[in-house]
Amino acid sequence: MTGIATALGRQLARPSGLGGRVVADAMRLVNRRPTRLAIAALAPRPGDAVLDLGCGAGDAIPALQLVVGARRVTGLDHSDAMIAVASRRYPDAHFCVGRFDALPFADHSFDRILATNVAYFWQDPRAVLVELRRVTRPHGRVVLYVTEAAVLRRVGLDKSGTHRLFTAETFGQMLGPAARVSEVDAGFGVHGLIGTIDR
């Protein structure tokens, strides 16, 4: 079980090859409801500049563009394979490969930042959060979604060595006192956590 969990964890952290494509297809189904809930919490407005941090294959892009407009959404991921897929699927969005703790954007670039199912993989959460604050405009909003720790333990990801696990308490501690954390029903018997940070 540990070997399978490790392989799954690695593909979730940085998808690549055939295994990455299979995992991405499975996650597209599983993440549909969490993504909708996170976008609702993000509350994007027409004309907002939006960053989808850890965008993967770009599944959130159409819903974001529907609200803010074409070419107002940027997707960033650290997986070349996922950015290649996203760029083919959504050629009217902007995509780039980059590090979460050294974002390749100017200060105050975005009104809204969405980060679903990526906080597990941050080696230095404080550095990532500093970067998110830096690139968010005044009165902007950052929304993060993670699946709750107990769910990930059930599939063995606590033993994968790839995932940081969160309870509502530890998620709130990581995000800081300015964040609001809410528990949500993410479907398929999954409990998720949404963290919202307003500038």
CSV table of C-alpha atoms in Angstrom, one decimal:
chain,number,residue,atom,x,y,z
A,1,MET,CA,0.0,0.0,0.0
A,2,THR,CA,2.8,2.4,0.8
A,3,GLY,CA,4.4,1.9,-2.6
A,4,ILE,CA,1.1,2.7,-4.3
A,5,ALA,CA,0.5,5.7,-2.1
A,6,THR,CA,4.0,7.0,-2.8
A,7,ALA,CA,3.5,6.6,-6.6
A,8,LEU,CA,0.1,8.3,-6.4
A,9,GLY,CA,1.5,11.1,-4.2
A,10,ARG,CA,4.3,11.8,-6.6
A,11,GLN,CA,1.9,12.0,-9.6
A,12,LEU,CA,-0.4,14.3,-7.7
A,13,ALA,CA,2.5,16.5,-6.7
A,14,ARG,CA,4.1,16.7,-10.1
A,15,PRO,CA,2.2,14.8,-12.9
A,16,SER,CA,4.2,13.4,-15.7
A,17,GLY,CA,4.0,10.8,-18.5
A,18,LEU,CA,1.1,8.4,-18.9
A,19,GLY,CA,0.6,8.1,-15.2
A,20,GLY,CA,0.2,11.8,-14.9
A,21,ARG,CA,-2.4,11.9,-17.6
A,22,VAL,CA,-4.4,9.1,-15.9
A,23,VAL,CA,-4.2,10.9,-12.6
A,24,ALA,CA,-5.2,14.2,-14.2
A,25,ASP,CA,-8.3,12.6,-15.8
A,26,ALA,CA,-9.3,11.1,-12.4
A,27,MET,CA,-8.8,14.3,-10.6
A,28,ARG,CA,-10.8,16.2,-13.1
A,29,LEU,CA,-13.9,14.3,-11.9
A,30,VAL,CA,-13.1,14.3,-8.2
A,31,ASN,CA,-12.2,18.0,-8.1
A,32,ARG,CA,-15.2,19.3,-10.0
A,33,ARG,CA,-17.2,20.1,-6.9
A,34,PRO,CA,-14.3,21.5,-4.8
A,35,THR,CA,-13.3,23.7,-7.7
A,36,ARG,CA,-16.9,25.1,-7.9
A,37,LEU,CA,-17.0,25.7,-4.2
A,38,ALA,CA,-13.6,27.4,-4.2
A,39,ILE,CA,-14.6,29.7,-7.2
A,40,ALA,CA,-17.8,30.6,-5.4
A,41,ALA,CA,-15.7,31.7,-2.3
A,42,LEU,CA,-13.3,33.5,-4.6
A,43,ALA,CA,-16.2,35.6,-5.9
A,44,PRO,CA,-14.4,36.8,-9.1
A,45,ARG,CA,-15.9,40.0,-10.7
A,46,PRO,CA,-16.0,41.0,-14.4
A,47,GLY,CA,-12.6,42.4,-15.4
A,48,ASP,CA,-10.7,40.9,-12.5
A,49,ALA,CA,-7.2,39.6,-13.2
A,50,VAL,CA,-7.2,36.1,-11.8
A,51,LEU,CA,-4.3,33.7,-11.1
A,52,ASP,CA,-5.0,30.0,-10.9
A,53,LEU,CA,-2.1,28.8,-8.8
A,54,GLY,CA,-1.3,25.1,-9.4
A,55,CYS,CA,-3.7,25.1,-12.3
A,56,GLY,CA,-2.9,21.6,-13.5
A,57,ALA,CA,-4.6,20.9,-16.7
A,58,GLY,CA,-6.6,24.1,-16.5
A,59,ASP,CA,-10.0,22.7,-15.3
A,60,ALA,CA,-10.9,25.9,-13.4
A,61,ILE,CA,-10.1,28.2,-16.4
A,62,PRO,CA,-13.5,28.1,-18.3
A,63,ALA,CA,-15.5,28.9,-15.2
A,64,LEU,CA,-13.2,31.8,-14.3
A,65,GLN,CA,-13.1,33.2,-17.8
A,66,LEU,CA,-16.9,33.0,-18.0
A,67,VAL,CA,-17.0,35.7,-15.2
A,68,VAL,CA,-13.9,37.8,-15.7
A,69,GLY,CA,-13.5,37.6,-19.4
A,70,ALA,CA,-11.2,36.0,-21.9
A,71,ARG,CA,-7.5,36.6,-21.4
A,72,ARG,CA,-8.0,37.8,-17.8
A,73,VAL,CA,-6.9,34.4,-16.3
A,74,THR,CA,-3.4,33.2,-15.8
A,75,GLY,CA,-2.5,29.6,-14.9
A,76,LEU,CA,0.7,28.7,-13.2
A,77,ASP,CA,1.9,25.2,-12.4
A,78,HIS,CA,5.3,23.6,-11.6
A,79,SER,CA,4.6,20.7,-14.0
A,80,ASP,CA,5.6,21.2,-17.6
A,81,ALA,CA,3.4,18.4,-18.6
A,82,MET,CA,0.3,20.0,-17.1
A,83,ILE,CA,1.0,23.4,-18.5
A,84,ALA,CA,1.4,21.8,-22.0
A,85,VAL,CA,-2.0,20.2,-21.6
A,86,ALA,CA,-3.7,23.4,-20.3
A,87,SER,CA,-2.2,25.5,-23.0
A,88,ARG,CA,-3.6,23.2,-25.7
A,89,ARG,CA,-7.0,23.1,-24.1
A,90,TYR,CA,-7.4,26.8,-23.4
A,91,PRO,CA,-5.3,28.8,-25.9
A,92,ASP,CA,-7.0,32.1,-24.9
A,93,ALA,CA,-5.6,32.0,-21.3
A,94,HIS,CA,-2.1,32.8,-20.2
A,95,PHE,CA,0.0,29.9,-18.8
A,96,CYS,CA,3.5,29.6,-17.3
A,97,VAL,CA,5.7,27.1,-15.4
A,98,GLY,CA,7.0,28.5,-12.2
A,99,ARG,CA,7.7,28.1,-8.5
A,100,PHE,CA,5.1,28.9,-6.0
A,101,ASP,CA,7.6,30.5,-3.7
A,102,ALA,CA,9.1,32.8,-6.4
A,103,LEU,CA,6.2,33.8,-8.6
A,104,PRO,CA,7.2,35.4,-11.9
A,105,PHE,CA,4.8,38.3,-11.6
A,106,ALA,CA,5.1,42.0,-10.6
A,107,ASP,CA,3.7,43.2,-7.3
A,108,HIS,CA,-0.1,43.7,-7.2
A,109,SER,CA,-0.7,41.8,-10.4
A,110,PHE,CA,-3.9,40.0,-9.5
A,111,ASP,CA,-7.3,40.8,-8.0
A,112,ARG,CA,-8.1,37.2,-7.2
A,113,ILE,CA,-5.9,34.1,-6.7
A,114,LEU,CA,-7.3,30.5,-6.6
A,115,ALA,CA,-5.2,27.7,-5.2
A,116,THR,CA,-7.0,24.3,-5.1
A,117,ASN,CA,-5.3,21.1,-3.9
A,118,VAL,CA,-1.8,22.6,-4.0
A,119,ALA,CA,-0.9,23.6,-0.4
A,120,TYR,CA,-0.1,20.0,0.4
A,121,PHE,CA,3.1,20.3,-1.7
A,122,TRP,CA,4.5,23.6,-0.4
A,123,GLN,CA,7.9,23.0,1.1
A,124,ASP,CA,8.0,26.5,2.7
A,125,PRO,CA,4.4,27.7,3.2
A,126,ARG,CA,5.4,31.0,4.7
A,127,ALA,CA,7.4,31.8,1.6
A,128,VAL,CA,4.5,30.9,-0.7
A,129,LEU,CA,2.1,33.0,1.4
A,130,VAL,CA,4.5,36.0,1.3
A,131,GLU,CA,4.5,35.7,-2.5
A,132,LEU,CA,0.7,35.5,-2.7
A,133,ARG,CA,0.4,38.6,-0.6
A,134,ARG,CA,3.0,40.4,-2.8
A,135,VAL,CA,1.1,39.7,-6.1
A,136,THR,CA,-2.4,40.3,-4.8
A,137,ARG,CA,-3.8,43.8,-5.3
A,138,PRO,CA,-5.2,45.9,-2.4
A,139,HIS,CA,-8.8,44.7,-1.6
A,140,GLY,CA,-8.0,41.5,-3.5
A,141,ARG,CA,-8.7,37.9,-2.3
A,142,VAL,CA,-6.9,34.6,-2.1
A,143,VAL,CA,-8.9,31.4,-1.8
A,144,LEU,CA,-7.3,28.0,-1.1
A,145,TYR,CA,-8.9,24.6,-1.0
A,146,VAL,CA,-7.5,21.4,0.5
A,147,THR,CA,-9.0,18.0,1.3
A,148,GLU,CA,-9.1,17.3,5.0
A,149,ALA,CA,-6.5,15.1,6.6
A,150,ALA,CA,-8.7,12.2,7.6
A,151,VAL,CA,-9.7,11.7,3.9
A,152,LEU,CA,-6.1,11.6,2.7
A,153,ARG,CA,-5.2,9.2,5.4
A,154,ARG,CA,-7.9,6.8,4.2
A,155,VAL,CA,-6.1,6.5,0.8
A,156,GLY,CA,-2.6,6.3,2.4
A,157,LEU,CA,-1.3,9.7,1.4
A,158,ASP,CA,-0.1,10.3,4.9
A,159,LYS,CA,2.6,7.7,4.2
A,160,SER,CA,3.5,9.0,0.7
A,161,GLY,CA,6.0,11.5,1.8
A,162,THR,CA,4.6,14.0,-0.6
A,163,HIS,CA,1.6,15.5,1.1
A,164,ARG,CA,1.3,17.9,4.1
A,165,LEU,CA,-2.0,17.0,5.8
A,166,PHE,CA,-4.4,19.6,7.2
A,167,THR,CA,-7.1,19.8,9.8
A,168,ALA,CA,-9.2,22.9,10.0
A,169,GLU,CA,-7.0,24.0,12.9
A,170,THR,CA,-3.6,23.4,11.2
A,171,PHE,CA,-4.8,24.9,8.0
A,172,GLY,CA,-5.9,28.1,9.8
A,173,GLN,CA,-2.6,28.2,11.6
A,174,MET,CA,-0.7,28.0,8.4
A,175,LEU,CA,-2.8,30.7,6.7
A,176,GLY,CA,-2.6,33.1,9.6
A,177,PRO,CA,-5.0,35.1,11.8
A,178,ALA,CA,-6.4,37.1,8.8
A,179,ALA,CA,-7.8,33.9,7.1
A,180,ARG,CA,-11.2,32.5,7.4
A,181,VAL,CA,-11.4,28.7,7.2
A,182,SER,CA,-14.7,26.8,6.5
A,183,GLU,CA,-15.4,23.1,6.2
A,184,VAL,CA,-17.2,22.0,3.1
A,185,ASP,CA,-18.8,18.9,1.6
A,186,ALA,CA,-16.7,18.2,-1.5
A,187,GLY,CA,-18.7,15.2,-2.7
A,188,PHE,CA,-17.9,11.5,-2.9
A,189,GLY,CA,-17.8,11.4,0.9
A,190,VAL,CA,-15.0,13.9,1.0
A,191,HIS,CA,-14.6,16.8,3.5
A,192,GLY,CA,-12.7,19.8,2.4
A,193,LEU,CA,-11.4,23.0,3.8
A,194,ILE,CA,-11.6,26.4,2.2
A,195,GLY,CA,-9.3,29.2,3.4
A,196,THR,CA,-10.1,32.8,2.4
A,197,ILE,CA,-7.7,35.7,2.8
A,198,ASP,CA,-8.8,39.2,2.0
A,199,ARG,CA,-6.3,42.0,1.5
